PDB file of C-alpha atoms in Angstrom:
ATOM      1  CA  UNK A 243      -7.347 -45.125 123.653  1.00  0.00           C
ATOM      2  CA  UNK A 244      -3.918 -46.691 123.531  1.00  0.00           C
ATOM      3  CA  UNK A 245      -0.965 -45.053 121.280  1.00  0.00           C
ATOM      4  CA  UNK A 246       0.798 -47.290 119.251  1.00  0.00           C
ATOM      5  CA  UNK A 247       4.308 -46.602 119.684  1.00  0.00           C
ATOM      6  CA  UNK A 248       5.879 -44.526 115.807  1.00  0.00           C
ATOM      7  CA  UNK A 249       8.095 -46.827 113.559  1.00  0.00           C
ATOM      8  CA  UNK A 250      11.510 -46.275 114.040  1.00  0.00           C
ATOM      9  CA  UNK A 251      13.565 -44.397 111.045  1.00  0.00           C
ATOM     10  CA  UNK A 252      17.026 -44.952 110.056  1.00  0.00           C
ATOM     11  CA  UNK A 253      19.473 -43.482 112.248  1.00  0.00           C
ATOM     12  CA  UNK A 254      20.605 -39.916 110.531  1.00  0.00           C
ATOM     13  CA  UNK A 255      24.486 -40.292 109.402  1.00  0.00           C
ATOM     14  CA  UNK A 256      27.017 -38.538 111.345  1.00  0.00           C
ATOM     15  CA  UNK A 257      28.203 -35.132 110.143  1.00  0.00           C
ATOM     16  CA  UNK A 258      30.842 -35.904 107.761  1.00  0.00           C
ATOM     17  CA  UNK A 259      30.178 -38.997 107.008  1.00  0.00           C
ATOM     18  CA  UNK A 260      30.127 -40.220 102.958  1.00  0.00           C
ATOM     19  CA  UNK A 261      27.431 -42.300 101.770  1.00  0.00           C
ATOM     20  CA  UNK A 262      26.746 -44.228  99.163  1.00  0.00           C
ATOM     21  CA  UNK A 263      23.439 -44.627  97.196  1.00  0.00           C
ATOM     22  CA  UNK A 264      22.246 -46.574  94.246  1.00  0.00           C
ATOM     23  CA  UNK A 265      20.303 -45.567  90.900  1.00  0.00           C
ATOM     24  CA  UNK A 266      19.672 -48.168  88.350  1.00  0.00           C
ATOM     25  CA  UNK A 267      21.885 -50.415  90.042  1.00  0.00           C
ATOM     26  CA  UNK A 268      25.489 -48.217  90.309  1.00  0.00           C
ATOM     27  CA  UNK A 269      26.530 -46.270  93.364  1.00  0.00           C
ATOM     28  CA  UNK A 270      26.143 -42.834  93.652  1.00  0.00           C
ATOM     29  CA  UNK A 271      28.267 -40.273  95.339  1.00  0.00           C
ATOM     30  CA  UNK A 272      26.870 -37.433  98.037  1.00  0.00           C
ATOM     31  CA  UNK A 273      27.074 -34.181  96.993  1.00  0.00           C
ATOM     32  CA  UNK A 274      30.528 -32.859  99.068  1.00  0.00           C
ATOM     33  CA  UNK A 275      28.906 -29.374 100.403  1.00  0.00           C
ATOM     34  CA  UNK A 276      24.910 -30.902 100.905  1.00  0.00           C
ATOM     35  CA  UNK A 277      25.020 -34.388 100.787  1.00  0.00           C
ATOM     36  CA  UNK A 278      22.573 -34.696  98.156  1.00  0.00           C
ATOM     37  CA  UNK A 279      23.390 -37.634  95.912  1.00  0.00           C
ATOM     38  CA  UNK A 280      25.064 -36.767  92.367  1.00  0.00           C
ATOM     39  CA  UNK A 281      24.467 -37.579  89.206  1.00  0.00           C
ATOM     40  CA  UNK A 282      28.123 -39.396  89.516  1.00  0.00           C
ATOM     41  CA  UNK A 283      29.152 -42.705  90.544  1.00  0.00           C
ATOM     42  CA  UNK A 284      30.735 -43.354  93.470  1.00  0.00           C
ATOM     43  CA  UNK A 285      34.002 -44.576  92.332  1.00  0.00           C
ATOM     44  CA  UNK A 286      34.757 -40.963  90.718  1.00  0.00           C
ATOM     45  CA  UNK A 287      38.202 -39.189  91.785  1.00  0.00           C
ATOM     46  CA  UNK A 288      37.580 -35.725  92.981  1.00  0.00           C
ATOM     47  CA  UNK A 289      34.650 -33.091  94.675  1.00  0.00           C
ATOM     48  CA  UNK A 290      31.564 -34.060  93.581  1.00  0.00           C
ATOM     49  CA  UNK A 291      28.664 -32.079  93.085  1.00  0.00           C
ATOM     50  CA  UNK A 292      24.888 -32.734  92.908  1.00  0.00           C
ATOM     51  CA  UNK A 293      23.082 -30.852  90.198  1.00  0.00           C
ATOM     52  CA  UNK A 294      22.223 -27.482  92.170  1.00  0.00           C
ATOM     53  CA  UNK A 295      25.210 -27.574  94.319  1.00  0.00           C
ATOM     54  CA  UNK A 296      26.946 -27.529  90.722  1.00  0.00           C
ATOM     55  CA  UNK A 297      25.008 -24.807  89.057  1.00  0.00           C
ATOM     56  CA  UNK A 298      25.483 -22.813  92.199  1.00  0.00           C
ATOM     57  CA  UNK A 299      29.928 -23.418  92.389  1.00  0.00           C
ATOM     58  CA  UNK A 300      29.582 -22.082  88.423  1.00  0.00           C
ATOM     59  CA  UNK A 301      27.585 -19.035  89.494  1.00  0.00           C
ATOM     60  CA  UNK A 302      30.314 -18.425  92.146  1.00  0.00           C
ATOM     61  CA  UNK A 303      32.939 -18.810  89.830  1.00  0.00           C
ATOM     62  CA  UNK A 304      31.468 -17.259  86.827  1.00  0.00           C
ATOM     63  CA  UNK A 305      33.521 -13.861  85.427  1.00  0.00           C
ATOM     64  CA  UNK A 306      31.391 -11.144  86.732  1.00  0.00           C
ATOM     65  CA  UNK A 307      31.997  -9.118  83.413  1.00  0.00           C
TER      66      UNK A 307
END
């Protein structure tokens, strides 16, 4: 029985590193703490967040009453 050798996956990017992906044809930003991609594109100024990574920063910083 011979073993066919396992398709090789993309490289993981380096720690650090910003990527860019696409939905619907505009590029997304990562997600600066998980790398996740936002629902932002890429070409906005500033920290972006994906969707949990944002709920979670407005838990931290919510007034604790």
């Amino acid at each position: 029985m011979t073993q066919t050798p396992a398709p090789e996956s993309a490289p993981e990017p380096a720690a650090g590193t910003h990527q860019v992906r696409e939905k619907a044809g505009t590029a997304l930003a990562d997600c600066v703490l998980c790398g996740e991609p936002t629902e932002y594109p890429a070409s906005t100024r500033g920290a972006t967040y994906c969707p949990v990574c944002e709920w979670q920063e407005a838990q931290r910083t919510a007034c604790s009453g």
